[in-house]
Amino acid sequence: MTRHAKPQTSAEAVKPSWPSFTALQERLRTGQTTAEQLLNQSLTAVHAREPALHAFLHVAEEQARAQAAALDARRAAGEDLPLLAGIPCAVKDIIGVQGMPTTAASRILEGFTPPYDATVVERLKAHGAVIMGKTNLDEFAMGSSTEFSAYGPTVHPEDPTRVPGGSSGGSAAAVAAGLVPYALGTDTGGSIRQPASFCGVVGLKPTYGRVSRYGVIAFASSFEQVGPFALTVEDAAAVYTALAGPDPYDATTLPGPAPDVYAALCDGVAGLRVGIPREYFTEGVDQEVQRVVRDAIETLARLGATVEEVSLPLTGVALAVYLILTNAEASTNLARYDGVRFGRRVAAKTLEELYTRTRGAGFGAEVKRRILLGTFLLSAGYVDKYYRKAAAVRRAITAEYADVFSRVDVLCAPAAPEVAFPLGAKVDNPLRMYASDIVSVPANVAGVPALVLPCGDVGGLPVGLQLIATQEREDLLFRVGSVVEGTAHPVR
Amino acid sequence: MTGGQSERIVHLAHLARLTLTAAEEQRLEHEFRDILSYVDQVQRVQATLRPLTATITGVRHVVREDVVTPSTLASALLLQAPDAVGGCIRVPPVR
């Protein structure tokens, strides 16, 4: 794999590497390192790259040191600790961590500190994770570049003139830059997968309902899922395993325990049926990106998978369905930000003014755009034409995916239609920005799981391969992903 | 832009309880037109408007026993309010 020679900063030249969780845990267990030392490695890396990278909105050094010290004490007392114990990680700032600021990268939540942990955070803590900070995102997860953060964008870890992708750009950049070995993001229309592709890391969007959304600031409740960014497929599987499973606090979670995915990592691809959906390889997707992705798919054929082209005719309308339904859901979900009970409040003489001034001052342009669109699409006279119609087409798209998965096990496709684009290139053109998600939104529309891993580059900028399986079959994603990873040239 | 378009944005801003600057109103008129024209393509898809459901995984009607459990969250939540007095949240008058 060739790269453009880019001027290396001294920070980039000493990008810290993180061994796999299994290797890290072995070092911790045998006393070769401690949670405190791992945290120091993370914080040193953060201080070297921030604030220029701007992956973080908040670094929680004190809390993280306390967590690390407690874990080291437990280990010293002879306790056997889980795989993730003592390993530092970061959390997208749309996920609530008790006692840490949670802003959703918006001014309207400036100063808000949740009094409880999101379920995913509780689960990570139960596994001994050391949460060292909150990462940057597009405001309320609405965006594809992290440029819509009210606190300034995150830049691409390898090229500061480019975006890291979005909306989980901070988490993707933090992992790609070696600041932490894993981080949490959320994915409503591609917000884990597209930045994973842009930054050259592994990213997973679980099946809708597989991971709890309790304590996650809601944007589009029937689309979003929390998922991991990691440096390897196996590590992503470990984080997924810690997070997955039903939650009585989230009634949309799937009942019953999440199936084990570890065994699948070693199953190989012989006999597996791989589908290449032709609608994901259209002129809307950069030709060079398509070439790199097809090369990766050929590897699977050589290793014994049967590869065939399939068709998902409704793919082209998925973005329109997504825009209608998510904006409608967003207009409802963001109605709670009114200056009354929490967050920022702008002074006003009447209650009505309180609402309108707080919301007018607190929300950024993209958020207002989506709220207003959603309001329109749900309004009297239009709700049947747009909202109900889109919901009906959504069911048709979901059925189309279920049908194709009766004929193939996994779909392989690009994770994004392009490589990381320059800062400022799309901010003034909403439809061009939304188009960055054309190959990622269908999985959210259909509620199916999708994994992204690096499979090459175009001009030195990472390209991700997207694997898609039917609902509740994350095991197939990890199975194929670990094979591709074993044969592909790593980007980092 | 016609007056009708501008009125639409103003009306929606009122429904959404948002203030907009004149510049924002103008920009949004253009953007609305483009985005709506893009999403209109759903009209060309054949799909019956069955009873509306937002679930795509089939998970519905998840219930629990109606049992009172203690919550310590109430006082912590009140602390979040920009202006709280005597266990209540204070806001300006309606009019």
JSON list of C-alpha atoms in Angstrom, two decimals, chain A residues 276-458:
[
{"chain": "A", "resi": 276, "resn": "ILE", "atom": "CA", "xyz": [-22.17, -7.91, -3.66]},
{"chain": "A", "resi": 277, "resn": "PRO", "atom": "CA", "xyz": [-25.16, -5.53, -3.84]},
{"chain": "A", "resi": 278, "resn": "ARG", "atom": "CA", "xyz": [-24.90, -3.81, -7.19]},
{"chain": "A", "resi": 279, "resn": "GLU", "atom": "CA", "xyz": [-26.72, -0.69, -6.04]},
{"chain": "A", "resi": 280, "resn": "TYR", "atom": "CA", "xyz": [-23.88, 0.06, -3.60]},
{"chain": "A", "resi": 281, "resn": "PHE", "atom": "CA", "xyz": [-21.46, 0.33, -6.54]},
{"chain": "A", "resi": 282, "resn": "THR", "atom": "CA", "xyz": [-23.08, 3.14, -8.51]},
{"chain": "A", "resi": 283, "resn": "GLU", "atom": "CA", "xyz": [-21.71, 6.40, -9.88]},
{"chain": "A", "resi": 284, "resn": "GLY", "atom": "CA", "xyz": [-22.43, 8.03, -6.53]},
{"chain": "A", "resi": 285, "resn": "VAL", "atom": "CA", "xyz": [-19.50, 6.04, -5.11]},
{"chain": "A", "resi": 286, "resn": "ASP", "atom": "CA", "xyz": [-15.93, 7.03, -6.02]},
{"chain": "A", "resi": 287, "resn": "GLN", "atom": "CA", "xyz": [-14.46, 4.65, -8.62]},
{"chain": "A", "resi": 288, "resn": "GLU", "atom": "CA", "xyz": [-11.18, 4.20, -6.77]},
{"chain": "A", "resi": 289, "resn": "VAL", "atom": "CA", "xyz": [-13.02, 3.37, -3.55]},
{"chain": "A", "resi": 290, "resn": "GLN", "atom": "CA", "xyz": [-15.04, 0.76, -5.44]},
{"chain": "A", "resi": 291, "resn": "ARG", "atom": "CA", "xyz": [-11.85, -0.77, -6.83]},
{"chain": "A", "resi": 292, "resn": "VAL", "atom": "CA", "xyz": [-10.21, -1.09, -3.41]},
{"chain": "A", "resi": 293, "resn": "VAL", "atom": "CA", "xyz": [-13.36, -2.64, -1.96]},
{"chain": "A", "resi": 294, "resn": "ARG", "atom": "CA", "xyz": [-13.74, -5.13, -4.83]},
{"chain": "A", "resi": 295, "resn": "ASP", "atom": "CA", "xyz": [-10.09, -6.19, -4.35]},
{"chain": "A", "resi": 296, "resn": "ALA", "atom": "CA", "xyz": [-10.85, -6.99, -0.71]},
{"chain": "A", "resi": 297, "resn": "ILE", "atom": "CA", "xyz": [-13.92, -9.00, -1.73]},
{"chain": "A", "resi": 298, "resn": "GLU", "atom": "CA", "xyz": [-11.84, -11.05, -4.17]},
{"chain": "A", "resi": 299, "resn": "THR", "atom": "CA", "xyz": [-9.74, -12.18, -1.21]},
{"chain": "A", "resi": 300, "resn": "LEU", "atom": "CA", "xyz": [-12.82, -13.82, 0.24]},
{"chain": "A", "resi": 301, "resn": "ALA", "atom": "CA", "xyz": [-13.45, -15.71, -3.01]},
{"chain": "A", "resi": 302, "resn": "ARG", "atom": "CA", "xyz": [-9.89, -17.01, -3.01]},
{"chain": "A", "resi": 303, "resn": "LEU", "atom": "CA", "xyz": [-10.38, -18.24, 0.55]},
{"chain": "A", "resi": 304, "resn": "GLY", "atom": "CA", "xyz": [-13.40, -20.33, -0.30]},
{"chain": "A", "resi": 305, "resn": "ALA", "atom": "CA", "xyz": [-16.43, -18.07, -0.02]},
{"chain": "A", "resi": 306, "resn": "THR", "atom": "CA", "xyz": [-18.92, -18.14, -2.89]},
{"chain": "A", "resi": 307, "resn": "VAL", "atom": "CA", "xyz": [-19.36, -14.62, -4.16]},
{"chain": "A", "resi": 308, "resn": "GLU", "atom": "CA", "xyz": [-22.34, -13.50, -6.25]},
{"chain": "A", "resi": 309, "resn": "GLU", "atom": "CA", "xyz": [-23.87, -10.24, -7.29]},
{"chain": "A", "resi": 310, "resn": "VAL", "atom": "CA", "xyz": [-27.24, -9.42, -5.75]},
{"chain": "A", "resi": 311, "resn": "SER", "atom": "CA", "xyz": [-29.70, -6.60, -6.18]},
{"chain": "A", "resi": 312, "resn": "LEU", "atom": "CA", "xyz": [-31.41, -4.40, -3.59]},
{"chain": "A", "resi": 313, "resn": "PRO", "atom": "CA", "xyz": [-33.51, -2.14, -5.83]},
{"chain": "A", "resi": 314, "resn": "LEU", "atom": "CA", "xyz": [-34.76, 0.11, -3.03]},
{"chain": "A", "resi": 315, "resn": "THR", "atom": "CA", "xyz": [-31.23, 1.12, -1.96]},
{"chain": "A", "resi": 316, "resn": "GLY", "atom": "CA", "xyz": [-31.48, 4.36, -3.94]},
{"chain": "A", "resi": 317, "resn": "VAL", "atom": "CA", "xyz": [-34.49, 5.59, -1.97]},
{"chain": "A", "resi": 318, "resn": "ALA", "atom": "CA", "xyz": [-33.10, 4.66, 1.46]},
{"chain": "A", "resi": 319, "resn": "LEU", "atom": "CA", "xyz": [-31.55, 8.09, 2.03]},
{"chain": "A", "resi": 320, "resn": "ALA", "atom": "CA", "xyz": [-34.87, 9.82, 1.34]},
{"chain": "A", "resi": 321, "resn": "VAL", "atom": "CA", "xyz": [-36.63, 7.47, 3.77]},
{"chain": "A", "resi": 322, "resn": "TYR", "atom": "CA", "xyz": [-33.92, 8.13, 6.33]},
{"chain": "A", "resi": 323, "resn": "LEU", "atom": "CA", "xyz": [-34.13, 11.91, 5.96]},
{"chain": "A", "resi": 324, "resn": "ILE", "atom": "CA", "xyz": [-37.90, 11.90, 6.42]},
{"chain": "A", "resi": 325, "resn": "LEU", "atom": "CA", "xyz": [-38.09, 9.52, 9.38]},
{"chain": "A", "resi": 326, "resn": "THR", "atom": "CA", "xyz": [-35.01, 10.66, 11.32]},
{"chain": "A", "resi": 327, "resn": "ASN", "atom": "CA", "xyz": [-35.87, 14.33, 10.98]},
{"chain": "A", "resi": 328, "resn": "ALA", "atom": "CA", "xyz": [-39.41, 13.60, 12.16]},
{"chain": "A", "resi": 329, "resn": "GLU", "atom": "CA", "xyz": [-38.11, 11.67, 15.15]},
{"chain": "A", "resi": 330, "resn": "ALA", "atom": "CA", "xyz": [-35.53, 14.38, 15.85]},
{"chain": "A", "resi": 331, "resn": "SER", "atom": "CA", "xyz": [-38.13, 17.14, 15.91]},
{"chain": "A", "resi": 332, "resn": "THR", "atom": "CA", "xyz": [-39.91, 15.20, 18.66]},
{"chain": "A", "resi": 333, "resn": "ASN", "atom": "CA", "xyz": [-36.80, 14.14, 20.56]},
{"chain": "A", "resi": 334, "resn": "LEU", "atom": "CA", "xyz": [-35.34, 17.62, 20.66]},
{"chain": "A", "resi": 335, "resn": "ALA", "atom": "CA", "xyz": [-38.56, 19.22, 21.90]},
{"chain": "A", "resi": 336, "resn": "ARG", "atom": "CA", "xyz": [-37.37, 18.58, 25.45]},
{"chain": "A", "resi": 337, "resn": "TYR", "atom": "CA", "xyz": [-34.59, 21.16, 25.16]},
{"chain": "A", "resi": 338, "resn": "ASP", "atom": "CA", "xyz": [-36.58, 24.14, 26.29]},
{"chain": "A", "resi": 339, "resn": "GLY", "atom": "CA", "xyz": [-34.52, 25.73, 29.05]},
{"chain": "A", "resi": 340, "resn": "VAL", "atom": "CA", "xyz": [-36.89, 24.56, 31.77]},
{"chain": "A", "resi": 341, "resn": "ARG", "atom": "CA", "xyz": [-35.49, 21.50, 33.53]},
{"chain": "A", "resi": 342, "resn": "PHE", "atom": "CA", "xyz": [-31.85, 21.24, 32.49]},
{"chain": "A", "resi": 343, "resn": "GLY", "atom": "CA", "xyz": [-29.20, 22.69, 30.23]},
{"chain": "A", "resi": 344, "resn": "ARG", "atom": "CA", "xyz": [-28.87, 26.25, 29.16]},
{"chain": "A", "resi": 345, "resn": "ARG", "atom": "CA", "xyz": [-31.62, 28.80, 29.75]},
{"chain": "A", "resi": 346, "resn": "VAL", "atom": "CA", "xyz": [-31.84, 32.18, 28.05]},
{"chain": "A", "resi": 347, "resn": "ALA", "atom": "CA", "xyz": [-33.50, 34.91, 30.13]},
{"chain": "A", "resi": 348, "resn": "ALA", "atom": "CA", "xyz": [-37.09, 35.65, 29.07]},
{"chain": "A", "resi": 349, "resn": "LYS", "atom": "CA", "xyz": [-40.19, 37.39, 30.33]},
{"chain": "A", "resi": 350, "resn": "THR", "atom": "CA", "xyz": [-42.71, 34.75, 29.28]},
{"chain": "A", "resi": 351, "resn": "LEU", "atom": "CA", "xyz": [-42.64, 30.98, 29.05]},
{"chain": "A", "resi": 352, "resn": "GLU", "atom": "CA", "xyz": [-43.03, 31.08, 25.28]},
{"chain": "A", "resi": 353, "resn": "GLU", "atom": "CA", "xyz": [-40.05, 33.39, 24.97]},
{"chain": "A", "resi": 354, "resn": "LEU", "atom": "CA", "xyz": [-38.07, 31.11, 27.25]},
{"chain": "A", "resi": 355, "resn": "TYR", "atom": "CA", "xyz": [-38.60, 28.26, 24.81]},
{"chain": "A", "resi": 356, "resn": "THR", "atom": "CA", "xyz": [-37.99, 30.16, 21.59]},
{"chain": "A", "resi": 357, "resn": "ARG", "atom": "CA", "xyz": [-34.97, 32.15, 22.77]},
{"chain": "A", "resi": 358, "resn": "THR", "atom": "CA", "xyz": [-33.29, 29.20, 24.48]},
{"chain": "A", "resi": 359, "resn": "ARG", "atom": "CA", "xyz": [-33.77, 27.00, 21.45]},
{"chain": "A", "resi": 360, "resn": "GLY", "atom": "CA", "xyz": [-32.91, 29.75, 18.99]},
{"chain": "A", "resi": 361, "resn": "ALA", "atom": "CA", "xyz": [-29.64, 30.50, 20.77]},
{"chain": "A", "resi": 362, "resn": "GLY", "atom": "CA", "xyz": [-28.80, 26.95, 21.81]},
{"chain": "A", "resi": 363, "resn": "PHE", "atom": "CA", "xyz": [-29.19, 24.99, 18.56]},
{"chain": "A", "resi": 364, "resn": "GLY", "atom": "CA", "xyz": [-26.81, 25.15, 15.60]},
{"chain": "A", "resi": 365, "resn": "ALA", "atom": "CA", "xyz": [-27.80, 25.51, 11.95]},
{"chain": "A", "resi": 366, "resn": "GLU", "atom": "CA", "xyz": [-27.91, 21.82, 11.06]},
{"chain": "A", "resi": 367, "resn": "VAL", "atom": "CA", "xyz": [-29.98, 20.96, 14.12]},
{"chain": "A", "resi": 368, "resn": "LYS", "atom": "CA", "xyz": [-32.48, 23.73, 13.35]},
{"chain": "A", "resi": 369, "resn": "ARG", "atom": "CA", "xyz": [-32.67, 22.56, 9.75]},
{"chain": "A", "resi": 370, "resn": "ARG", "atom": "CA", "xyz": [-33.54, 19.03, 10.82]},
{"chain": "A", "resi": 371, "resn": "ILE", "atom": "CA", "xyz": [-36.01, 20.06, 13.51]},
{"chain": "A", "resi": 372, "resn": "LEU", "atom": "CA", "xyz": [-37.87, 22.30, 11.07]},
{"chain": "A", "resi": 373, "resn": "LEU", "atom": "CA", "xyz": [-37.91, 19.65, 8.35]},
{"chain": "A", "resi": 374, "resn": "GLY", "atom": "CA", "xyz": [-39.17, 17.10, 10.83]},
{"chain": "A", "resi": 375, "resn": "THR", "atom": "CA", "xyz": [-41.85, 19.49, 12.03]},
{"chain": "A", "resi": 376, "resn": "PHE", "atom": "CA", "xyz": [-43.00, 20.00, 8.46]},
{"chain": "A", "resi": 377, "resn": "LEU", "atom": "CA", "xyz": [-43.01, 16.29, 7.62]},
{"chain": "A", "resi": 378, "resn": "LEU", "atom": "CA", "xyz": [-45.20, 15.56, 10.63]},
{"chain": "A", "resi": 379, "resn": "SER", "atom": "CA", "xyz": [-47.53, 18.50, 10.18]},
{"chain": "A", "resi": 380, "resn": "ALA", "atom": "CA", "xyz": [-51.20, 18.30, 9.29]},
{"chain": "A", "resi": 381, "resn": "GLY", "atom": "CA", "xyz": [-51.67, 17.81, 5.58]},
{"chain": "A", "resi": 382, "resn": "TYR", "atom": "CA", "xyz": [-48.21, 16.33, 5.06]},
{"chain": "A", "resi": 383, "resn": "VAL", "atom": "CA", "xyz": [-47.87, 13.53, 7.60]},
{"chain": "A", "resi": 384, "resn": "ASP", "atom": "CA", "xyz": [-49.48, 10.91, 5.33]},
{"chain": "A", "resi": 385, "resn": "LYS", "atom": "CA", "xyz": [-47.60, 11.99, 2.24]},
{"chain": "A", "resi": 386, "resn": "TYR", "atom": "CA", "xyz": [-44.18, 12.00, 3.87]},
{"chain": "A", "resi": 387, "resn": "TYR", "atom": "CA", "xyz": [-43.99, 10.37, 7.30]},
{"chain": "A", "resi": 388, "resn": "ARG", "atom": "CA", "xyz": [-46.41, 7.49, 6.80]},
{"chain": "A", "resi": 389, "resn": "LYS", "atom": "CA", "xyz": [-45.22, 6.91, 3.26]},
{"chain": "A", "resi": 390, "resn": "ALA", "atom": "CA", "xyz": [-41.60, 6.79, 4.37]},
{"chain": "A", "resi": 391, "resn": "ALA", "atom": "CA", "xyz": [-42.52, 4.37, 7.17]},
{"chain": "A", "resi": 392, "resn": "ALA", "atom": "CA", "xyz": [-44.19, 2.11, 4.63]},
{"chain": "A", "resi": 393, "resn": "VAL", "atom": "CA", "xyz": [-41.18, 2.25, 2.30]},
{"chain": "A", "resi": 394, "resn": "ARG", "atom": "CA", "xyz": [-39.00, 1.49, 5.30]},
{"chain": "A", "resi": 395, "resn": "ARG", "atom": "CA", "xyz": [-40.89, -1.74, 5.84]},
{"chain": "A", "resi": 396, "resn": "ALA", "atom": "CA", "xyz": [-40.38, -2.58, 2.16]},
{"chain": "A", "resi": 397, "resn": "ILE", "atom": "CA", "xyz": [-36.63, -1.95, 2.45]},
{"chain": "A", "resi": 398, "resn": "THR", "atom": "CA", "xyz": [-36.46, -4.10, 5.59]},
{"chain": "A", "resi": 399, "resn": "ALA", "atom": "CA", "xyz": [-38.26, -6.91, 3.75]},
{"chain": "A", "resi": 400, "resn": "GLU", "atom": "CA", "xyz": [-35.86, -6.54, 0.80]},
{"chain": "A", "resi": 401, "resn": "TYR", "atom": "CA", "xyz": [-32.87, -7.10, 3.10]},
{"chain": "A", "resi": 402, "resn": "ALA", "atom": "CA", "xyz": [-34.51, -10.06, 4.84]},
{"chain": "A", "resi": 403, "resn": "ASP", "atom": "CA", "xyz": [-35.13, -11.57, 1.43]},
{"chain": "A", "resi": 404, "resn": "VAL", "atom": "CA", "xyz": [-31.57, -11.14, 0.17]},
{"chain": "A", "resi": 405, "resn": "PHE", "atom": "CA", "xyz": [-30.26, -12.72, 3.37]},
{"chain": "A", "resi": 406, "resn": "SER", "atom": "CA", "xyz": [-32.20, -15.87, 2.59]},
{"chain": "A", "resi": 407, "resn": "ARG", "atom": "CA", "xyz": [-29.84, -16.24, -0.38]},
{"chain": "A", "resi": 408, "resn": "VAL", "atom": "CA", "xyz": [-26.53, -14.93, 0.98]},
{"chain": "A", "resi": 409, "resn": "ASP", "atom": "CA", "xyz": [-24.95, -14.81, 4.43]},
{"chain": "A", "resi": 410, "resn": "VAL", "atom": "CA", "xyz": [-23.13, -11.49, 4.26]},
{"chain": "A", "resi": 411, "resn": "LEU", "atom": "CA", "xyz": [-23.14, -8.47, 1.97]},
{"chain": "A", "resi": 412, "resn": "CYS", "atom": "CA", "xyz": [-19.84, -6.74, 1.13]},
{"chain": "A", "resi": 413, "resn": "ALA", "atom": "CA", "xyz": [-19.86, -3.12, 0.08]},
{"chain": "A", "resi": 414, "resn": "PRO", "atom": "CA", "xyz": [-18.09, 0.20, 0.49]},
{"chain": "A", "resi": 415, "resn": "ALA", "atom": "CA", "xyz": [-18.53, 1.80, 3.93]},
{"chain": "A", "resi": 416, "resn": "ALA", "atom": "CA", "xyz": [-18.54, 5.30, 2.45]},
{"chain": "A", "resi": 417, "resn": "PRO", "atom": "CA", "xyz": [-18.82, 6.73, -1.08]},
{"chain": "A", "resi": 418, "resn": "GLU", "atom": "CA", "xyz": [-15.51, 8.56, -0.77]},
{"chain": "A", "resi": 419, "resn": "VAL", "atom": "CA", "xyz": [-12.39, 9.01, 1.31]},
{"chain": "A", "resi": 420, "resn": "ALA", "atom": "CA", "xyz": [-12.07, 11.77, 3.93]},
{"chain": "A", "resi": 421, "resn": "PHE", "atom": "CA", "xyz": [-13.00, 15.06, 2.28]},
{"chain": "A", "resi": 422, "resn": "PRO", "atom": "CA", "xyz": [-11.50, 18.49, 3.02]},
{"chain": "A", "resi": 423, "resn": "LEU", "atom": "CA", "xyz": [-12.81, 20.60, 5.88]},
{"chain": "A", "resi": 424, "resn": "GLY", "atom": "CA", "xyz": [-15.40, 23.05, 4.62]},
{"chain": "A", "resi": 425, "resn": "ALA", "atom": "CA", "xyz": [-16.07, 21.15, 1.39]},
{"chain": "A", "resi": 426, "resn": "LYS", "atom": "CA", "xyz": [-19.67, 20.24, 2.19]},
{"chain": "A", "resi": 427, "resn": "VAL", "atom": "CA", "xyz": [-20.84, 22.40, 5.10]},
{"chain": "A", "resi": 428, "resn": "ASP", "atom": "CA", "xyz": [-22.75, 24.81, 2.88]},
{"chain": "A", "resi": 429, "resn": "ASN", "atom": "CA", "xyz": [-24.58, 22.13, 0.92]},
{"chain": "A", "resi": 430, "resn": "PRO", "atom": "CA", "xyz": [-26.80, 19.93, 3.09]},
{"chain": "A", "resi": 431, "resn": "LEU", "atom": "CA", "xyz": [-27.68, 17.41, 0.38]},
{"chain": "A", "resi": 432, "resn": "ARG", "atom": "CA", "xyz": [-24.00, 16.90, -0.51]},
{"chain": "A", "resi": 433, "resn": "MET", "atom": "CA", "xyz": [-23.27, 16.30, 3.16]},
{"chain": "A", "resi": 434, "resn": "TYR", "atom": "CA", "xyz": [-26.17, 13.83, 3.49]},
{"chain": "A", "resi": 435, "resn": "ALA", "atom": "CA", "xyz": [-24.90, 11.99, 0.41]},
{"chain": "A", "resi": 436, "resn": "SER", "atom": "CA", "xyz": [-21.83, 10.94, 2.39]},
{"chain": "A", "resi": 437, "resn": "ASP", "atom": "CA", "xyz": [-24.15, 8.43, 4.06]},
{"chain": "A", "resi": 438, "resn": "ILE", "atom": "CA", "xyz": [-25.73, 6.87, 0.95]},
{"chain": "A", "resi": 439, "resn": "VAL", "atom": "CA", "xyz": [-24.13, 3.46, 1.54]},
{"chain": "A", "resi": 440, "resn": "SER", "atom": "CA", "xyz": [-24.52, 3.52, 5.31]},
{"chain": "A", "resi": 441, "resn": "VAL", "atom": "CA", "xyz": [-28.14, 4.59, 5.93]},
{"chain": "A", "resi": 442, "resn": "PRO", "atom": "CA", "xyz": [-29.73, 1.43, 4.46]},
{"chain": "A", "resi": 443, "resn": "ALA", "atom": "CA", "xyz": [-28.46, -0.68, 7.39]},
{"chain": "A", "resi": 444, "resn": "ASN", "atom": "CA", "xyz": [-30.12, 1.71, 9.86]},
{"chain": "A", "resi": 445, "resn": "VAL", "atom": "CA", "xyz": [-33.33, 1.75, 7.86]},
{"chain": "A", "resi": 446, "resn": "ALA", "atom": "CA", "xyz": [-33.46, -2.06, 7.92]},
{"chain": "A", "resi": 447, "resn": "GLY", "atom": "CA", "xyz": [-32.13, -2.41, 11.48]},
{"chain": "A", "resi": 448, "resn": "VAL", "atom": "CA", "xyz": [-29.41, -4.82, 10.37]},
{"chain": "A", "resi": 449, "resn": "PRO", "atom": "CA", "xyz": [-25.89, -5.00, 11.83]},
{"chain": "A", "resi": 450, "resn": "ALA", "atom": "CA", "xyz": [-22.85, -3.79, 9.89]},
{"chain": "A", "resi": 451, "resn": "LEU", "atom": "CA", "xyz": [-19.12, -3.89, 10.52]},
{"chain": "A", "resi": 452, "resn": "VAL", "atom": "CA", "xyz": [-16.49, -1.70, 8.90]},
{"chain": "A", "resi": 453, "resn": "LEU", "atom": "CA", "xyz": [-12.80, -2.47, 8.77]},
{"chain": "A", "resi": 454, "resn": "PRO", "atom": "CA", "xyz": [-9.91, -0.91, 6.83]},
{"chain": "A", "resi": 455, "resn": "CYS", "atom": "CA", "xyz": [-9.15, -2.64, 3.54]},
{"chain": "A", "resi": 456, "resn": "GLY", "atom": "CA", "xyz": [-6.82, -0.29, 1.71]},
{"chain": "A", "resi": 457, "resn": "ASP", "atom": "CA", "xyz": [-6.42, 3.31, 0.75]},
{"chain": "A", "resi": 458, "resn": "VAL", "atom": "CA", "xyz": [-6.81, 5.83, -2.06]}
]
